[in-house]
PDB file of C-alpha atoms in Angstrom:
ATOM      1  CA  MET A   1      97.723 381.861  41.750  1.00 31.00           C
ATOM      2  CA  ASN A   2     100.020 380.383  44.631  1.00 33.00           C
ATOM      3  CA  ASP A   3     103.074 379.213  42.845  1.00 33.00           C
ATOM      4  CA  THR A   4     104.454 377.437  45.944  1.00 34.00           C
ATOM      5  CA  ALA A   5     103.347 374.043  44.277  1.00 34.00           C
ATOM      6  CA  PRO A   6     102.611 372.929  40.717  1.00 32.00           C
ATOM      7  CA  PRO A   7      99.129 372.740  39.471  1.00 36.00           C
ATOM      8  CA  ILE A   8      97.542 369.293  39.801  1.00 34.00           C
ATOM      9  CA  ALA A   9      97.053 368.349  35.693  1.00 35.00           C
ATOM     10  CA  PRO A  10      93.445 367.372  34.639  1.00 36.00           C
ATOM     11  CA  GLN A  11      92.565 363.722  34.341  1.00 36.00           C
ATOM     12  CA  THR A  12      90.388 361.523  32.049  1.00 34.00           C
ATOM     13  CA  ASP A  13      88.387 358.743  33.569  1.00 37.00           C
ATOM     14  CA  ILE A  14      88.259 360.680  36.755  1.00 37.00           C
ATOM     15  CA  PHE A  15      84.735 359.784  37.928  1.00 38.00           C
ATOM     16  CA  VAL A  16      85.018 357.740  41.462  1.00 40.00           C
ATOM     17  CA  ALA A  17      82.674 354.931  42.612  1.00 40.00           C
ATOM     18  CA  VAL A  18      80.294 356.406  45.714  1.00 44.00           C
ATOM     19  CA  GLU A  19      78.354 354.766  48.328  1.00 52.00           C
ATOM     20  CA  GLU A  20      75.266 354.223  46.938  1.00 59.00           C
ATOM     21  CA  GLU A  21      71.792 354.821  49.021  1.00 75.00           C
ATOM     22  CA  THR A  22      68.362 354.794  47.471  1.00 83.00           C
ATOM     23  CA  TYR A  23      66.129 357.658  48.595  1.00 90.00           C
ATOM     24  CA  PRO A  24      62.724 358.498  47.394  1.00 92.00           C
ATOM     25  CA  ALA A  25      62.442 361.359  44.890  1.00 96.00           C
ATOM     26  CA  THR A  26      61.750 364.324  46.209  1.00 97.00           C
ATOM     27  CA  THR A  27      61.819 368.128  46.271  1.00 98.00           C
ATOM     28  CA  TRP A  28      64.160 370.784  47.919  1.00 98.00           C
ATOM     29  CA  ARG A  29      64.647 374.229  47.588  1.00 98.00           C
ATOM     30  CA  LEU A  30      67.581 375.943  45.618  1.00 98.00           C
ATOM     31  CA  ILE A  31      68.686 379.296  46.228  1.00 98.00           C
ATOM     32  CA  VAL A  32      71.408 380.666  44.107  1.00 98.00           C
ATOM     33  CA  ASP A  33      72.401 384.232  45.719  1.00 97.00           C
ATOM     34  CA  ASP A  34      73.085 386.795  42.792  1.00 89.00           C
ATOM     35  CA  ALA A  35      74.628 389.391  44.677  1.00 96.00           C
ATOM     36  CA  PRO A  36      77.006 388.757  47.612  1.00 98.00           C
ATOM     37  CA  ARG A  37      76.585 389.584  50.813  1.00 98.00           C
ATOM     38  CA  SER A  38      78.634 390.223  54.159  1.00 98.00           C
ATOM     39  CA  GLY A  39      79.829 388.016  56.457  1.00 98.00           C
ATOM     40  CA  ALA A  40      77.071 388.176  59.177  1.00 98.00           C
ATOM     41  CA  ALA A  41      74.379 388.469  56.746  1.00 98.00           C
ATOM     42  CA  ASN A  42      75.416 385.208  55.269  1.00 98.00           C
ATOM     43  CA  MET A  43      75.619 383.514  58.319  1.00 98.00           C
ATOM     44  CA  ALA A  44      72.237 384.636  59.647  1.00 98.00           C
ATOM     45  CA  VAL A  45      70.960 383.648  56.256  1.00 98.00           C
ATOM     46  CA  ASP A  46      72.116 380.000  56.618  1.00 98.00           C
ATOM     47  CA  GLN A  47      70.588 379.846  60.384  1.00 98.00           C
ATOM     48  CA  ALA A  48      67.470 381.509  59.121  1.00 98.00           C
ATOM     49  CA  ILE A  49      66.533 378.945  56.749  1.00 98.00           C
ATOM     50  CA  ALA A  50      67.878 375.752  58.963  1.00 98.00           C
ATOM     51  CA  GLU A  51      65.121 377.421  61.468  1.00 98.00           C
ATOM     52  CA  ALA A  52      62.259 377.860  59.038  1.00 98.00           C
ATOM     53  CA  CYS A  53      63.052 374.314  57.488  1.00 98.00           C
ATOM     54  CA  THR A  54      62.653 372.644  60.838  1.00 96.00           C
ATOM     55  CA  ALA A  55      59.557 374.555  61.499  1.00 97.00           C
ATOM     56  CA  GLY A  56      58.117 373.353  58.398  1.00 97.00           C
ATOM     57  CA  GLU A  57      57.888 376.623  57.090  1.00 98.00           C
ATOM     58  CA  SER A  58      60.783 375.958  54.108  1.00 98.00           C
ATOM     59  CA  LEU A  59      61.861 373.406  52.128  1.00 98.00           C
ATOM     60  CA  PRO A  60      65.199 371.736  52.946  1.00 98.00           C
ATOM     61  CA  THR A  61      67.768 374.163  51.077  1.00 98.00           C
ATOM     62  CA  VAL A  62      70.789 374.072  49.279  1.00 98.00           C
ATOM     63  CA  ARG A  63      72.014 377.851  48.545  1.00 98.00           C
ATOM     64  CA  PHE A  64      75.089 379.003  46.909  1.00 98.00           C
ATOM     65  CA  TYR A  65      76.539 382.252  47.522  1.00 98.00           C
ATOM     66  CA  ARG A  66      79.473 384.636  47.758  1.00 98.00           C
ATOM     67  CA  TRP A  67      81.283 387.365  50.005  1.00 98.00           C
ATOM     68  CA  ALA A  68      81.564 390.678  49.871  1.00 98.00           C
ATOM     69  CA  PRO A  69      83.767 392.329  51.459  1.00 98.00           C
ATOM     70  CA  PRO A  70      85.991 389.278  52.011  1.00 98.00           C
ATOM     71  CA  ALA A  71      85.577 387.670  55.613  1.00 98.00           C
ATOM     72  CA  VAL A  72      87.453 385.684  57.825  1.00 97.00           C
ATOM     73  CA  SER A  73      85.162 383.303  59.496  1.00 97.00           C
ATOM     74  CA  LEU A  74      86.343 381.737  62.929  1.00 96.00           C
ATOM     75  CA  GLY A  75      84.928 378.116  64.042  1.00 93.00           C
ATOM     76  CA  ARG A  76      82.251 378.439  66.501  1.00 92.00           C
ATOM     77  CA  HIS A  77      84.804 377.539  69.149  1.00 91.00           C
ATOM     78  CA  GLN A  78      87.787 379.011  67.653  1.00 93.00           C
ATOM     79  CA  PRO A  79      89.618 381.862  69.739  1.00 94.00           C
ATOM     80  CA  LEU A  80      89.739 385.489  68.342  1.00 95.00           C
ATOM     81  CA  ALA A  81      93.236 386.084  69.631  1.00 95.00           C
ATOM     82  CA  GLU A  82      94.242 383.640  66.576  1.00 95.00           C
ATOM     83  CA  ILE A  83      93.186 386.620  64.259  1.00 96.00           C
ATOM     84  CA  ASP A  84      94.770 389.632  63.694  1.00 96.00           C
ATOM     85  CA  ALA A  85      92.462 392.392  63.762  1.00 96.00           C
ATOM     86  CA  ASP A  86      94.562 395.190  62.612  1.00 97.00           C
ATOM     87  CA  ALA A  87      95.718 393.168  59.666  1.00 97.00           C
ATOM     88  CA  VAL A  88      92.002 392.253  58.889  1.00 97.00           C
ATOM     89  CA  ALA A  89      90.971 395.946  58.966  1.00 97.00           C
ATOM     90  CA  ALA A  90      93.813 396.863  56.819  1.00 98.00           C
ATOM     91  CA  ARG A  91      93.006 394.946  54.109  1.00 98.00           C
ATOM     92  CA  GLY A  92      89.301 395.679  54.149  1.00 98.00           C
ATOM     93  CA  TYR A  93      88.241 392.222  55.673  1.00 98.00           C
ATOM     94  CA  GLU A  94      85.365 391.386  58.233  1.00 98.00           C
ATOM     95  CA  ILE A  95      85.515 388.870  61.092  1.00 98.00           C
ATOM     96  CA  VAL A  96      82.332 386.884  61.361  1.00 98.00           C
ATOM     97  CA  ARG A  97      81.960 383.794  63.621  1.00 97.00           C
ATOM     98  CA  ARG A  98      79.937 380.893  62.441  1.00 96.00           C
ATOM     99  CA  PRO A  99      77.660 378.854  64.212  1.00 95.00           C
ATOM    100  CA  THR A 100      79.427 375.622  62.887  1.00 94.00           C
ATOM    101  CA  GLY A 101      82.947 373.962  64.026  1.00 89.00           C
ATOM    102  CA  GLY A 102      86.290 374.049  62.220  1.00 87.00           C
ATOM    103  CA  ARG A 103      89.032 376.721  61.821  1.00 87.00           C
ATOM    104  CA  ALA A 104      89.385 380.258  60.340  1.00 92.00           C
ATOM    105  CA  ILE A 105      88.757 380.581  56.470  1.00 95.00           C
ATOM    106  CA  LEU A 106      88.972 383.688  54.295  1.00 97.00           C
ATOM    107  CA  HIS A 107      86.326 383.990  52.404  1.00 97.00           C
ATOM    108  CA  ILE A 108      87.443 385.399  48.905  1.00 97.00           C
ATOM    109  CA  ASP A 109      87.560 384.435  45.558  1.00 97.00           C
ATOM    110  CA  GLU A 110      85.388 381.733  46.245  1.00 97.00           C
ATOM    111  CA  PHE A 111      82.191 379.433  45.966  1.00 98.00           C
ATOM    112  CA  THR A 112      80.109 378.888  49.087  1.00 98.00           C
ATOM    113  CA  TYR A 113      77.439 376.220  49.835  1.00 98.00           C
ATOM    114  CA  ALA A 114      74.926 375.887  52.326  1.00 98.00           C
ATOM    115  CA  VAL A 115      72.516 372.439  52.990  1.00 98.00           C
ATOM    116  CA  ALA A 116      69.763 373.232  55.523  1.00 98.00           C
ATOM    117  CA  ALA A 117      67.273 370.389  56.498  1.00 98.00           C
ATOM    118  CA  PRO A 118      65.330 368.657  59.598  1.00 97.00           C
ATOM    119  CA  ASP A 119      67.625 366.264  61.232  1.00 95.00           C
ATOM    120  CA  SER A 120      64.459 364.138  60.321  1.00 95.00           C
ATOM    121  CA  ASP A 121      64.743 364.211  56.799  1.00 96.00           C
ATOM    122  CA  PRO A 122      66.570 360.553  55.453  1.00 95.00           C
ATOM    123  CA  ARG A 123      69.394 362.410  53.476  1.00 96.00           C
ATOM    124  CA  MET A 124      70.439 363.493  57.000  1.00 95.00           C
ATOM    125  CA  ALA A 125      69.916 360.615  58.928  1.00 92.00           C
ATOM    126  CA  GLY A 126      72.413 359.355  61.395  1.00 91.00           C
ATOM    127  CA  GLY A 127      75.212 361.179  62.936  1.00 88.00           C
ATOM    128  CA  VAL A 128      77.029 364.073  61.837  1.00 89.00           C
ATOM    129  CA  MET A 129      79.549 361.778  59.735  1.00 90.00           C
ATOM    130  CA  ASP A 130      76.990 360.007  57.937  1.00 92.00           C
ATOM    131  CA  ALA A 131      75.122 363.207  56.703  1.00 93.00           C
ATOM    132  CA  TYR A 132      78.564 364.960  55.918  1.00 92.00           C
ATOM    133  CA  LEU A 133      79.507 361.889  53.718  1.00 93.00           C
ATOM    134  CA  ARG A 134      76.106 361.938  51.910  1.00 95.00           C
ATOM    135  CA  ILE A 135      76.892 366.067  51.414  1.00 96.00           C
ATOM    136  CA  SER A 136      80.300 365.112  50.102  1.00 95.00           C
ATOM    137  CA  ASN A 137      79.163 362.773  47.590  1.00 95.00           C
ATOM    138  CA  ALA A 138      77.216 365.197  46.219  1.00 97.00           C
ATOM    139  CA  LEU A 139      79.729 367.636  45.940  1.00 97.00           C
ATOM    140  CA  MET A 140      82.391 365.091  44.654  1.00 96.00           C
ATOM    141  CA  LEU A 141      79.956 364.440  41.832  1.00 96.00           C
ATOM    142  CA  GLY A 142      79.616 367.913  40.580  1.00 97.00           C
ATOM    143  CA  LEU A 143      83.588 368.663  40.747  1.00 97.00           C
ATOM    144  CA  GLN A 144      83.719 365.857  38.685  1.00 96.00           C
ATOM    145  CA  ALA A 145      81.387 366.650  36.079  1.00 95.00           C
ATOM    146  CA  LEU A 146      83.486 369.907  36.004  1.00 96.00           C
ATOM    147  CA  GLY A 147      86.548 367.666  34.977  1.00 96.00           C
ATOM    148  CA  VAL A 148      88.199 367.650  38.642  1.00 96.00           C
ATOM    149  CA  ALA A 149      89.970 364.492  39.771  1.00 93.00           C
ATOM    150  CA  ALA A 150      87.879 364.969  42.760  1.00 93.00           C
ATOM    151  CA  ASP A 151      87.853 362.393  45.684  1.00 92.00           C
ATOM    152  CA  LYS A 152      87.246 362.680  49.726  1.00 89.00           C
ATOM    153  CA  ALA A 153      89.576 361.765  52.797  1.00 85.00           C
ATOM    154  CA  PRO A 154      88.961 358.558  54.387  1.00 80.00           C
ATOM    155  CA  GLY A 155      86.479 358.572  56.695  1.00 72.00           C
ATOM    156  CA  SER A 156      89.019 357.678  59.421  1.00 59.00           C
ATOM    157  CA  VAL A 157      91.060 360.927  59.139  1.00 56.00           C
ATOM    158  CA  ARG A 158      90.639 362.760  62.213  1.00 48.00           C
ATOM    159  CA  VAL A 159      92.201 366.342  62.607  1.00 47.00           C
ATOM    160  CA  GLY A 160      94.366 366.418  65.794  1.00 46.00           C
ATOM    161  CA  LYS A 161      94.639 369.054  68.418  1.00 49.00           C
ATOM    162  CA  ASP A 162      98.017 370.491  67.395  1.00 50.00           C
ATOM    163  CA  VAL A 163      96.285 371.968  64.122  1.00 48.00           C
ATOM    164  CA  SER A 164      96.914 375.626  63.122  1.00 45.00           C
ATOM    165  CA  ALA A 165      94.165 378.262  62.844  1.00 48.00           C
ATOM    166  CA  ALA A 166      93.854 377.787  59.175  1.00 51.00           C
ATOM    167  CA  CYS A 167      90.871 375.348  58.009  1.00 44.00           C
ATOM    168  CA  PHE A 168      92.761 374.627  55.049  1.00 51.00           C
ATOM    169  CA  GLU A 169      95.892 373.070  56.211  1.00 49.00           C
ATOM    170  CA  VAL A 170      94.758 369.553  56.237  1.00 54.00           C
ATOM    171  CA  PRO A 171      91.291 367.919  55.212  1.00 56.00           C
ATOM    172  CA  SER A 172      89.511 365.772  58.051  1.00 66.00           C
ATOM    173  CA  ALA A 173      87.233 362.896  57.346  1.00 79.00           C
ATOM    174  CA  TYR A 174      85.189 363.023  53.999  1.00 84.00           C
ATOM    175  CA  GLU A 175      86.193 366.419  52.895  1.00 89.00           C
ATOM    176  CA  ILE A 176      86.975 367.076  49.354  1.00 93.00           C
ATOM    177  CA  THR A 177      90.580 366.649  47.645  1.00 94.00           C
ATOM    178  CA  ALA A 178      91.891 367.101  44.514  1.00 95.00           C
ATOM    179  CA  GLY A 179      95.153 364.621  44.188  1.00 91.00           C
ATOM    180  CA  PRO A 180      96.932 365.167  47.362  1.00 90.00           C
ATOM    181  CA  ARG A 181      95.625 368.545  48.280  1.00 93.00           C
ATOM    182  CA  LYS A 182      92.780 369.854  50.111  1.00 94.00           C
ATOM    183  CA  LEU A 183      90.058 371.425  47.734  1.00 96.00           C
ATOM    184  CA  MET A 184      86.713 372.126  49.859  1.00 95.00           C
ATOM    185  CA  GLY A 185      86.453 372.555  53.655  1.00 90.00           C
ATOM    186  CA  SER A 186      83.272 372.006  55.416  1.00 92.00           C
ATOM    187  CA  ALA A 187      81.741 372.162  58.629  1.00 92.00           C
ATOM    188  CA  GLN A 188      78.187 371.121  60.264  1.00 93.00           C
ATOM    189  CA  SER A 189      76.032 372.011  63.140  1.00 94.00           C
ATOM    190  CA  ARG A 190      72.979 369.641  64.707  1.00 94.00           C
ATOM    191  CA  ARG A 191      70.951 371.381  67.144  1.00 90.00           C
ATOM    192  CA  ALA A 192      67.269 372.772  67.636  1.00 90.00           C
ATOM    193  CA  GLY A 193      66.279 369.838  65.262  1.00 95.00           C
ATOM    194  CA  TYR A 194      67.851 370.959  62.164  1.00 96.00           C
ATOM    195  CA  VAL A 195      71.310 370.117  60.032  1.00 97.00           C
ATOM    196  CA  LEU A 196      73.173 373.079  58.663  1.00 97.00           C
ATOM    197  CA  GLN A 197      76.624 372.246  56.753  1.00 97.00           C
ATOM    198  CA  HIS A 198      78.214 374.813  54.631  1.00 96.00           C
ATOM    199  CA  GLY A 199      81.572 374.865  52.973  1.00 96.00           C
ATOM    200  CA  SER A 200      84.313 376.880  50.840  1.00 96.00           C
ATOM    201  CA  LEU A 201      85.594 376.028  47.595  1.00 97.00           C
ATOM    202  CA  PRO A 202      88.455 378.519  46.621  1.00 97.00           C
ATOM    203  CA  LEU A 203      87.958 378.964  42.909  1.00 98.00           C
ATOM    204  CA  VAL A 204      90.995 381.391  42.239  1.00 98.00           C
ATOM    205  CA  GLY A 205      93.961 383.337  43.682  1.00 97.00           C
ATOM    206  CA  ASP A 206      96.446 382.783  46.418  1.00 96.00           C
ATOM    207  CA  ILE A 207      95.434 379.933  48.645  1.00 94.00           C
ATOM    208  CA  THR A 208      97.843 381.209  51.313  1.00 95.00           C
ATOM    209  CA  ARG A 209      96.458 384.266  51.896  1.00 95.00           C
ATOM    210  CA  LEU A 210      94.326 383.756  55.418  1.00 95.00           C
ATOM    211  CA  ILE A 211      97.968 383.735  56.749  1.00 95.00           C
ATOM    212  CA  ASP A 212      98.482 387.296  56.162  1.00 95.00           C
ATOM    213  CA  VAL A 213      95.672 387.992  59.131  1.00 96.00           C
ATOM    214  CA  LEU A 214      96.656 385.205  61.343  1.00 96.00           C
ATOM    215  CA  ASN A 215      98.639 386.217  64.763  1.00 94.00           C
ATOM    216  CA  LEU A 216     101.751 384.141  64.011  1.00 93.00           C
ATOM    217  CA  ASP A 217     105.294 385.240  64.334  1.00 93.00           C
ATOM    218  CA  VAL A 218     107.440 385.639  61.263  1.00 94.00           C
ATOM    219  CA  ASP A 219     108.856 381.958  61.394  1.00 94.00           C
ATOM    220  CA  SER A 220     105.596 380.228  61.913  1.00 92.00           C
ATOM    221  CA  ALA A 221     103.779 382.306  59.305  1.00 93.00           C
ATOM    222  CA  ALA A 222     106.541 381.461  56.733  1.00 94.00           C
ATOM    223  CA  ALA A 223     106.162 377.907  57.874  1.00 93.00           C
ATOM    224  CA  LEU A 224     102.425 377.659  57.682  1.00 92.00           C
ATOM    225  CA  ARG A 225     102.377 379.599  54.307  1.00 93.00           C
ATOM    226  CA  ARG A 226     104.902 376.944  52.688  1.00 93.00           C
ATOM    227  CA  ASP A 227     102.279 373.730  54.156  1.00 91.00           C
ATOM    228  CA  LEU A 228      99.307 375.243  52.838  1.00 91.00           C
ATOM    229  CA  GLY A 229     100.558 376.114  49.595  1.00 91.00           C
ATOM    230  CA  GLU A 230     101.411 372.415  49.662  1.00 92.00           C
ATOM    231  CA  ARG A 231      98.695 370.760  51.069  1.00 92.00           C
ATOM    232  CA  ALA A 232      95.413 372.902  49.697  1.00 94.00           C
ATOM    233  CA  CYS A 233      94.670 374.092  46.150  1.00 96.00           C
ATOM    234  CA  THR A 234      92.144 376.386  44.488  1.00 97.00           C
ATOM    235  CA  LEU A 235      89.693 374.985  41.582  1.00 98.00           C
ATOM    236  CA  ALA A 236      91.623 376.660  39.296  1.00 98.00           C
ATOM    237  CA  GLN A 237      95.057 374.994  40.016  1.00 97.00           C
ATOM    238  CA  ALA A 238      93.094 371.696  40.340  1.00 97.00           C
ATOM    239  CA  LEU A 239      91.723 372.065  36.834  1.00 98.00           C
ATOM    240  CA  GLY A 240      95.317 373.238  35.493  1.00 97.00           C
ATOM    241  CA  VAL A 241      93.677 376.475  34.184  1.00 98.00           C
ATOM    242  CA  ALA A 242      94.056 380.184  34.366  1.00 98.00           C
ATOM    243  CA  ASP A 243      92.027 382.305  37.073  1.00 98.00           C
ATOM    244  CA  ASP A 244      89.929 383.839  34.603  1.00 98.00           C
ATOM    245  CA  ASP A 245      88.594 380.620  33.014  1.00 98.00           C
ATOM    246  CA  PRO A 246      85.131 380.291  32.536  1.00 97.00           C
ATOM    247  CA  LEU A 247      85.040 376.821  33.967  1.00 97.00           C
ATOM    248  CA  VAL A 248      86.064 378.368  37.466  1.00 98.00           C
ATOM    249  CA  ALA A 249      83.303 381.053  37.479  1.00 98.00           C
ATOM    250  CA  PHE A 250      80.782 380.906  40.095  1.00 98.00           C
ATOM    251  CA  ALA A 251      77.916 380.431  37.753  1.00 97.00           C
ATOM    252  CA  GLN A 252      79.641 377.441  36.027  1.00 98.00           C
ATOM    253  CA  VAL A 253      80.495 375.836  39.354  1.00 98.00           C
ATOM    254  CA  SER A 254      76.872 376.348  40.441  1.00 98.00           C
ATOM    255  CA  ALA A 255      75.115 374.781  37.742  1.00 98.00           C
ATOM    256  CA  VAL A 256      77.434 371.503  38.046  1.00 98.00           C
ATOM    257  CA  MET A 257      76.836 371.308  41.830  1.00 98.00           C
ATOM    258  CA  ARG A 258      73.201 371.307  41.526  1.00 98.00           C
ATOM    259  CA  GLN A 259      73.625 368.586  39.092  1.00 97.00           C
ATOM    260  CA  GLY A 260      75.900 366.632  41.897  1.00 97.00           C
ATOM    261  CA  PHE A 261      73.283 367.336  44.778  1.00 98.00           C
ATOM    262  CA  GLU A 262      70.201 366.006  42.208  1.00 98.00           C
ATOM    263  CA  GLN A 263      72.118 363.120  40.869  1.00 96.00           C
ATOM    264  CA  SER A 264      73.429 361.977  44.389  1.00 96.00           C
ATOM    265  CA  LEU A 265      70.316 362.823  46.470  1.00 97.00           C
ATOM    266  CA  ASN A 266      67.605 361.946  44.268  1.00 97.00           C
ATOM    267  CA  LEU A 267      66.333 365.552  44.365  1.00 97.00           C
ATOM    268  CA  GLN A 268      64.205 367.790  42.168  1.00 97.00           C
ATOM    269  CA  PHE A 269      65.288 371.644  42.884  1.00 98.00           C
ATOM    270  CA  LYS A 270      62.429 374.333  43.267  1.00 98.00           C
ATOM    271  CA  VAL A 271      64.934 377.613  42.498  1.00 98.00           C
ATOM    272  CA  SER A 272      63.543 380.136  44.785  1.00 98.00           C
ATOM    273  CA  GLN A 273      64.700 382.753  47.034  1.00 98.00           C
ATOM    274  CA  LEU A 274      64.106 383.635  50.896  1.00 98.00           C
ATOM    275  CA  THR A 275      60.952 383.828  52.167  1.00 98.00           C
ATOM    276  CA  SER A 276      59.923 387.391  54.016  1.00 98.00           C
ATOM    277  CA  ALA A 277      59.890 385.266  57.421  1.00 98.00           C
ATOM    278  CA  GLU A 278      63.444 384.390  56.453  1.00 98.00           C
ATOM    279  CA  LEU A 279      64.235 387.759  55.682  1.00 98.00           C
ATOM    280  CA  ARG A 280      62.964 389.402  59.096  1.00 98.00           C
ATOM    281  CA  ARG A 281      64.735 386.333  61.158  1.00 98.00           C
ATOM    282  CA  THR A 282      67.832 387.171  58.908  1.00 98.00           C
ATOM    283  CA  ALA A 283      67.489 390.885  60.173  1.00 98.00           C
ATOM    284  CA  VAL A 284      67.388 389.691  63.671  1.00 98.00           C
ATOM    285  CA  LEU A 285      70.113 387.381  63.523  1.00 98.00           C
ATOM    286  CA  ILE A 286      72.606 389.811  62.110  1.00 98.00           C
ATOM    287  CA  ARG A 287      71.855 392.645  65.074  1.00 98.00           C
ATOM    288  CA  GLU A 288      71.765 389.723  67.664  1.00 97.00           C
ATOM    289  CA  GLN A 289      74.165 387.258  66.876  1.00 97.00           C
ATOM    290  CA  PHE A 290      76.092 387.392  64.070  1.00 98.00           C
ATOM    291  CA  ALA A 291      77.360 391.425  63.745  1.00 97.00           C
ATOM    292  CA  ASN A 292      77.118 391.344  67.691  1.00 97.00           C
ATOM    293  CA  PRO A 293      80.683 391.861  69.132  1.00 96.00           C
ATOM    294  CA  ALA A 294      79.825 389.579  72.073  1.00 95.00           C
ATOM    295  CA  TRP A 295      78.982 386.514  69.652  1.00 95.00           C
ATOM    296  CA  THR A 296      82.394 387.413  67.447  1.00 95.00           C
ATOM    297  CA  GLY A 297      84.249 387.694  70.380  1.00 90.00           C
ATOM    298  CA  ASN A 298      82.849 384.920  72.693  1.00 72.00           C
ATOM    299  CA  LYS A 299      86.158 382.780  72.750  1.00 55.00           C
TER     300      LYS A 299
END
């Protein structure tokens, strides 16, 4: 665990009122990936699902997944030069560029979610921040059920241009916090008739490990490591438990997050896997986009 700041103590009576919206009951698909995937495969799967949802070939989908090997993901428009490629390779990590915005994330020891649906779905209606708020409410309910004093950053919060290359340095609007510290980072893309949002929940370990692979001088790296340790936390820290506690296991987190989505968005999930068409599209997207150096290095 990162010991640069004390753990956040668990609390009782932590449930926070969320904005109430009424939706007709409906069925979405839930995919819980048993085996971790590479960075390129995870990004390709997310996009393949979004495309299939928009075409009416698949139900709107929530996916929970992990990464192997660990990967540094860049926001869609983030310069590759902000990452130290040699340091990434030396640690056995990969680099992948997301189809969504934001800053760099090290995907290791984490729970990742993705939501994909047509932009015509009432739960995706409005603009980016409208759907972002609804999904944040679902995530927050799941974390609260686990025992986290989870809240979300105010909608007025915006990340300035001087933010560092690290996604978890500060929360932006509606991102999930535990006490004063950022707990989950998310990013959304709205294009071609679909909404795709995915996000990262660090479960255990040193939240500052990303700093080791950023292109920073010694003083800047030390300052950012200190700031990140104070401003962000893992789920284990938020709960005040050891890294090997069952509460922070991927399966347990998946279960409570499922409940959060079902309750907040009035969903019934059909548990399923990728279709054969989505698998074929995933293979194309890996080859032509997400594992293609031209895409990864395009900024």
